[in-house]
Every structure is written in C-alpha cells, then in structure tokens.
Short mmCIF file of C-alpha atoms in Angstrom, two decimals:
data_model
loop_
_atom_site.label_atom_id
_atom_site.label_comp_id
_atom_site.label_asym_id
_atom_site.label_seq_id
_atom_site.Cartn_x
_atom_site.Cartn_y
_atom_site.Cartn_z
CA UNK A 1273 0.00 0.00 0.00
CA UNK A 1274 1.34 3.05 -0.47
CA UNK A 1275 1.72 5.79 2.03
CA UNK A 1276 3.17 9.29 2.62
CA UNK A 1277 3.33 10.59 5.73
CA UNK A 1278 4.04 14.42 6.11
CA UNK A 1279 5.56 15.86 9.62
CA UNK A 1280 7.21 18.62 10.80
CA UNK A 1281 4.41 21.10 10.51
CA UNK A 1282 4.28 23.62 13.33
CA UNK A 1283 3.60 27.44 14.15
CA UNK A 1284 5.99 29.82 13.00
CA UNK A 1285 6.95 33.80 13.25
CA UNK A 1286 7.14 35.55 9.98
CA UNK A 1287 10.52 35.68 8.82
CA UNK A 1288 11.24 32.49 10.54
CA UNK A 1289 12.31 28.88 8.62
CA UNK A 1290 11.26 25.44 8.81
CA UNK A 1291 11.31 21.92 6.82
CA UNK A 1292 8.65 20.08 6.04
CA UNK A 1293 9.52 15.98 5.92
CA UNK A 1294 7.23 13.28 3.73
CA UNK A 1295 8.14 9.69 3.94
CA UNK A 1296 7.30 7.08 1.30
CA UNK A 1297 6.40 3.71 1.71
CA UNK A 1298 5.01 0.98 -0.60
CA UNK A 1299 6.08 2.20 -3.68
CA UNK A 1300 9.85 2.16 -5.28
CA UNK A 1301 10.54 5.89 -4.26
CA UNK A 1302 13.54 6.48 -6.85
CA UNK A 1303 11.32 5.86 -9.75
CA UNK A 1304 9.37 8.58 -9.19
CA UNK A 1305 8.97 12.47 -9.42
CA UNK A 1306 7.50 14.21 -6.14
CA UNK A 1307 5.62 17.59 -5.34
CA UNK A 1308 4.73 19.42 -2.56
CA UNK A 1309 1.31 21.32 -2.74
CA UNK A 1310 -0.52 23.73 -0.40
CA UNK A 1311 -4.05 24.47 0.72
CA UNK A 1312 -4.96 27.74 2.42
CA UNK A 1313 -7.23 27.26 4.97
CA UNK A 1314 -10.99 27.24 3.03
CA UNK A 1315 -8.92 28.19 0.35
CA UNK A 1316 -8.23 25.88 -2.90
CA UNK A 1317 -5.31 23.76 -4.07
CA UNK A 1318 -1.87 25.48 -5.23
CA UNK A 1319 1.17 23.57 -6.25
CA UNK A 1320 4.37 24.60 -4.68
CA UNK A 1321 7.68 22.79 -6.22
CA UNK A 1322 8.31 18.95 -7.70
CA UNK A 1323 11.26 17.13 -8.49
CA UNK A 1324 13.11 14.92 -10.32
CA UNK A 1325 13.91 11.07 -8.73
CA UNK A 1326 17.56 11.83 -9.07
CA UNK A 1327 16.80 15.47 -7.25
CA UNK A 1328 18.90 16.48 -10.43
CA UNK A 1329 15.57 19.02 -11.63
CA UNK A 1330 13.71 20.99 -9.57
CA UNK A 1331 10.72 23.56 -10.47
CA UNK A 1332 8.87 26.03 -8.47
CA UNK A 1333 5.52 27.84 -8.20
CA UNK A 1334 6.94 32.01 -8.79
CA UNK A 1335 5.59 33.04 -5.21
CA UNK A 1336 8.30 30.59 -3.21
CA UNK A 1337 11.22 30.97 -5.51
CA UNK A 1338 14.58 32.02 -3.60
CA UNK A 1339 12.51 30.98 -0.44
CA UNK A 1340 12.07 27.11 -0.30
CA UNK A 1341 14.08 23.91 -1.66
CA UNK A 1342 12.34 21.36 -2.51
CA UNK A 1343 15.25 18.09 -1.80
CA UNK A 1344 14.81 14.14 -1.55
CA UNK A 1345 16.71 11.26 0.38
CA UNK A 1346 16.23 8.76 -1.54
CA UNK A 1347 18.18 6.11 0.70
CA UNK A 1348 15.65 7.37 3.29
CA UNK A 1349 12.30 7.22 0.89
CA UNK A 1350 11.88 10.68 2.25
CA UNK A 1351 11.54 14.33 0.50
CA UNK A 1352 11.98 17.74 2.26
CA UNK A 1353 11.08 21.00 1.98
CA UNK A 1354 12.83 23.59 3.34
CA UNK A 1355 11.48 26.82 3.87
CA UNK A 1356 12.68 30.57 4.60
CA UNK A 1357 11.28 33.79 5.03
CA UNK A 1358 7.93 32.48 5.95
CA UNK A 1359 5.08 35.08 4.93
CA UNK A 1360 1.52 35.01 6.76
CA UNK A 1361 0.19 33.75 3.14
CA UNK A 1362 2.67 30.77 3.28
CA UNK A 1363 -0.10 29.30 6.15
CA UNK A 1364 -1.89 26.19 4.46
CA UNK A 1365 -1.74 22.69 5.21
CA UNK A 1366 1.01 20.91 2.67
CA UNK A 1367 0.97 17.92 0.85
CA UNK A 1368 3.17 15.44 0.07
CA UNK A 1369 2.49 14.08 -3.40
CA UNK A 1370 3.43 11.40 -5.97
CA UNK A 1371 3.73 12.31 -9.90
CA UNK A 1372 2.89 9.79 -11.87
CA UNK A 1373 2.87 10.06 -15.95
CA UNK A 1374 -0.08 8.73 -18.19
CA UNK A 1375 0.89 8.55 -21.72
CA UNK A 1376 1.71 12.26 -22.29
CA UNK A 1377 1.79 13.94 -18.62
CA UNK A 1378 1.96 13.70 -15.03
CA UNK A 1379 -0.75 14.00 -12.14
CA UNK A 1380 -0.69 13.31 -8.79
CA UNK A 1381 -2.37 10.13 -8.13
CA UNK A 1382 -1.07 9.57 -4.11
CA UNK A 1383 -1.17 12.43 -1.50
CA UNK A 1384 -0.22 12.39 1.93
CA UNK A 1385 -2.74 13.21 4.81
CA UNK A 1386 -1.58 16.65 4.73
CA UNK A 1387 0.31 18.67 8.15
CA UNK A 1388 -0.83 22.65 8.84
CA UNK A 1389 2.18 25.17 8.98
CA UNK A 1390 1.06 28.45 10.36
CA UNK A 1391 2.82 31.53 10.17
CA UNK A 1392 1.54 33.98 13.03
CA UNK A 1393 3.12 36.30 15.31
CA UNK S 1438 0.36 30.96 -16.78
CA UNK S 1439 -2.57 28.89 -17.74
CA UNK S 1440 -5.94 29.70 -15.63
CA UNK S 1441 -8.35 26.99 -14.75
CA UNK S 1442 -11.83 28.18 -14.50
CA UNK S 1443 -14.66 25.95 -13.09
CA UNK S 1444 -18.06 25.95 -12.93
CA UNK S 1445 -20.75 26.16 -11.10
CA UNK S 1446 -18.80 26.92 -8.11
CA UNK S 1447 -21.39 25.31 -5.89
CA UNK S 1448 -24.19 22.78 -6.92
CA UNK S 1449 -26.76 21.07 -4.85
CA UNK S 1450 -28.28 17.93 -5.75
CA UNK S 1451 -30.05 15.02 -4.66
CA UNK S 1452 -28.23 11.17 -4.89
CA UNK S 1453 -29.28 9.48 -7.87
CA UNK S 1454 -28.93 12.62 -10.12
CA UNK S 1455 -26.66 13.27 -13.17
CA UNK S 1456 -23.82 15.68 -12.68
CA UNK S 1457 -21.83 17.84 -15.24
CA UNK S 1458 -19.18 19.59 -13.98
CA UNK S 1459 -16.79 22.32 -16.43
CA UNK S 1460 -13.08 23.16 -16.26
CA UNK S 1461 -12.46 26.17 -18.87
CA UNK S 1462 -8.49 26.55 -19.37
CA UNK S 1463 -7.21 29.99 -20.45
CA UNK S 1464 -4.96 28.60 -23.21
CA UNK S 1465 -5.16 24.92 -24.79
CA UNK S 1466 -3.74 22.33 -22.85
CA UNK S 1467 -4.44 19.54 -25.37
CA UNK S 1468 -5.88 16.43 -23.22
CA UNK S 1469 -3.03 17.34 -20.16
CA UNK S 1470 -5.85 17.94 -17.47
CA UNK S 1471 -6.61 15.83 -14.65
CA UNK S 1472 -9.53 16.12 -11.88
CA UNK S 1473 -9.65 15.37 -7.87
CA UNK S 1474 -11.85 14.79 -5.18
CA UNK S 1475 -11.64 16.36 -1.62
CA UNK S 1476 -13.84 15.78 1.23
CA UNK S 1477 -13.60 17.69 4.57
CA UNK S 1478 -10.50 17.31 6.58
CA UNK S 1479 -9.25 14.51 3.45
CA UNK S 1480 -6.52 14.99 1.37
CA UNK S 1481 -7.63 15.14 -2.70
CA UNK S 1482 -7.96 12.03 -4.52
CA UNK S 1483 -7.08 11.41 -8.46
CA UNK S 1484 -10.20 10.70 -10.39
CA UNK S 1485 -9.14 11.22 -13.80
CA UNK S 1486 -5.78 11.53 -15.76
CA UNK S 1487 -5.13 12.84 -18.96
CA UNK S 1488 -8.53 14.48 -19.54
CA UNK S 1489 -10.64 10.97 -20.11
CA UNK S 1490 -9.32 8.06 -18.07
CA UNK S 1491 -9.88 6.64 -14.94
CA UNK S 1492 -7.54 6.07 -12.36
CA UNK S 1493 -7.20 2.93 -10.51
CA UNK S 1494 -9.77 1.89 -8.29
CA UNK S 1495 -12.47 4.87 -9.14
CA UNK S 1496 -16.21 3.85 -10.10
CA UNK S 1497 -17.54 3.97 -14.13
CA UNK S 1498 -19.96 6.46 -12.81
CA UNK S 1499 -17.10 8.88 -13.05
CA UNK S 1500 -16.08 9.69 -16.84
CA UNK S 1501 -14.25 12.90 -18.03
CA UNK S 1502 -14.13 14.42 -21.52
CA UNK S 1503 -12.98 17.39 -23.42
CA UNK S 1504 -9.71 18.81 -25.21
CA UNK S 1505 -7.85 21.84 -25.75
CA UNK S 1506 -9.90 24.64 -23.68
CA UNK S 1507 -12.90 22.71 -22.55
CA UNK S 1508 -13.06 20.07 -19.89
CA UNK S 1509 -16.19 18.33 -18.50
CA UNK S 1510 -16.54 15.32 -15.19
CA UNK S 1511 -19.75 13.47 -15.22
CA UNK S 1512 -20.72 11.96 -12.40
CA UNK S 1513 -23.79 9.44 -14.15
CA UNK S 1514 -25.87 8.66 -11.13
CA UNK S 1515 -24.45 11.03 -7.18
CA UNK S 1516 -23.89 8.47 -4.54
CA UNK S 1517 -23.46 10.17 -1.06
CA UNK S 1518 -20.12 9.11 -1.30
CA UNK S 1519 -19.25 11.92 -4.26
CA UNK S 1520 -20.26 14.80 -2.16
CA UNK S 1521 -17.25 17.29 -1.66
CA UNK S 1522 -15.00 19.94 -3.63
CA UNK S 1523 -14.03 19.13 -7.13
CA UNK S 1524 -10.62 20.08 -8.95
CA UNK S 1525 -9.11 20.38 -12.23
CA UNK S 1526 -5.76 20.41 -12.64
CA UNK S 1527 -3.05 20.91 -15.54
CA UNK S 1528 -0.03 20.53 -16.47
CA UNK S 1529 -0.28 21.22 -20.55
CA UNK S 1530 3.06 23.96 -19.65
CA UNK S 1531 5.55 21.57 -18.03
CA UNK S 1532 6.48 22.33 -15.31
CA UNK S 1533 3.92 24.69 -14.62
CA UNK S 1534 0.56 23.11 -12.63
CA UNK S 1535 -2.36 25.37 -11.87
CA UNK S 1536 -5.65 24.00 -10.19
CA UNK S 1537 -9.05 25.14 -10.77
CA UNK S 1538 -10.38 27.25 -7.92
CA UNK S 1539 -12.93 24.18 -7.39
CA UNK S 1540 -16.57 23.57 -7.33
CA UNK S 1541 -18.19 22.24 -4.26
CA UNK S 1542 -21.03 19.76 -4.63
CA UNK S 1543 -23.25 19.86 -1.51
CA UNK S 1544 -26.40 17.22 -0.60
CA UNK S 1545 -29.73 18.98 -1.72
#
C-alpha cells in the first residue's frame, strides 16, 4: 500500500524557517517524481515545487522561488522541503504528493494526509 | 500561466442525479488535465488523468471528456459518497501546474 506521511508542521513567526519531511512507503521511491502542494485554509489547491527522482531538476511555483528547496533522500524514501522567510500567506496545510505520468503527462495520483504550517506572530 | 476556470462553483443535488461539472483553461492544454476529489478534513484524490481516463480503483460512474480549452466530469448517477470539492488540474506547460479554484457539490 502506499503511504506518505508528512511531519514537521508547526507554528511559525514571519521571517522564521522550517522543513517540512514526507516519507514514502510501498512504492519504489527512486522511480518517481515528487511535489509538494498547499491548501490555504478554506482556500483551494496550489502547487508549490516537484522534483526529479535523481533530485537532479527541480521547479517552483513564482511566489516561493529564492525561499524554499524542494530536496529528496532517496536512501531514506523521504523528501523535504525547506522553507525561509515564511510570509503570513505561506499558512496552508502541505501535501506530500506522488507524480505519476499517463501517456503524455503527469498528475498526482497519491497524497499524503496533509500537516498545517502556520505563520503567526 | 494557464488559468483553470470551473463551474458552477457550488451545486446542490439530490443522490441518484446526473452531474456535469466544467473546467475552462485559459490557453489549450491539449488532453493534459486531470480532476480530484476532496472531502472535509481529506486529502484530494485522483479521479481522472489525462482528460478521459480513470484512475485505478475509481467507479464507471465517473467519466471525463474534453480537449484543448474545454473540460467536463460526469458523475452518471451522485452516490453520497461523491459529495465534496471538485478540482481540475493541468499541467499542458511543463512544469507549470495550476488547479481550478474548485466547485463544491453539496447534498440537496
């Protein structure tokens, strides 16, 4: 069965950093790209960043660029985000999420459960 | 950036009934769209891929359709089951993704 299972969610000051952890199980983890996406409380989906098995590619949503790294472990199953200069609109509860590609693109057909990061003074 | 739009962005109906739901992309995305599934407190769940097929494990009630700029999920016959927020989702740009902004589909 496969799982991801998102910690290191917590409250946070505004300018302050944190990193996110996901770990992978029942699935072959290096064969696959990973994303992180975000919900806003009563607010919609937004993707964040995704990358490569190798960690050799990553790609970012413009709004976190030059302020998070997406990374993976792959000897761990386990990807990361790191994130700096946390803004009050950076508050959502992140997933953890598995690409996989159909004939012609990806989607995301695991998530994790989801962990809340808020940003508050 | 390619925008998603959906609509309704609520609808109310009664199990049994026949559902249409419509994901309007700004740009064409040929057949790169895919749609979710969240209920309260869940995280989203992959009901489509690649505009028209299922994923694993999700009922033949559930069919999508479209190409280019129009996208539609039919739902043939609402179990209570299907209630919940409803997402589109490209990635026709890569590596670009944009979601819909959803529509929520409530028990009438």
């Amino acid at each position: 069965e496969v799982q991801l299972v998102e910690s290191g969610g917590y409250l946070v000051q505004p300018g302050g950093s944190l990193r996110l952890s996901c770990v992978a199980s029942g699935f072959t983890f290096t064969t696959y790209w990973m994303s992180w996406v975000r919900q806003a409380p009563g607010k919609g989906l937004e993707w964040v960043a995704t990358i490569k098995q190798d960690g050799s590619e990553q790609y970012y949503v413009d709004s976190v660029k030059g302020r998070f790294t997406i990374s993976r472990d792959n000897a761990k199953n386990s990807l990361f985000l790191q994130m700096h200069s946390l803004r009050a609109e950076d508050t959502a509860v992140y997933f953890c999420a598995r690409e996989n590609f159909g004939a012609y693109v990806s989607f995301f057909d695991y998530w994790g459960q989801g962990i809340l990061l808020t940003v508050s003074s | 950036e390619v925008v998603l739009t959906q609509s309704p962005a609520t609808l109310s109906l009664s199990p049994g009934e026949r559902v249409t739901l419509s994901c309007r992309a700004s740009q064409s995305i040929s057949s790169y769209l895919a749609w979710y599934q969240q209920t309260p407190g869940q995280a989203p769940r992959l009901l489509i891929y690649e505009a028209s097929k299922r994923a694993t494990g999700i009922p033949a009630r559930f069919s999508g359709s479209g190409s280019g700029t129009d996208f539609t999920l039919t739902i043939s016959s609402l179990e209570t089951a299907d209630f919940g927020v409803y997402y589109c989702q490209q990635r026709g740009h890569w590596p670009q993704v944009t979601f819909g902004q959803g529509t929520r589909l409530e028990i009438k």
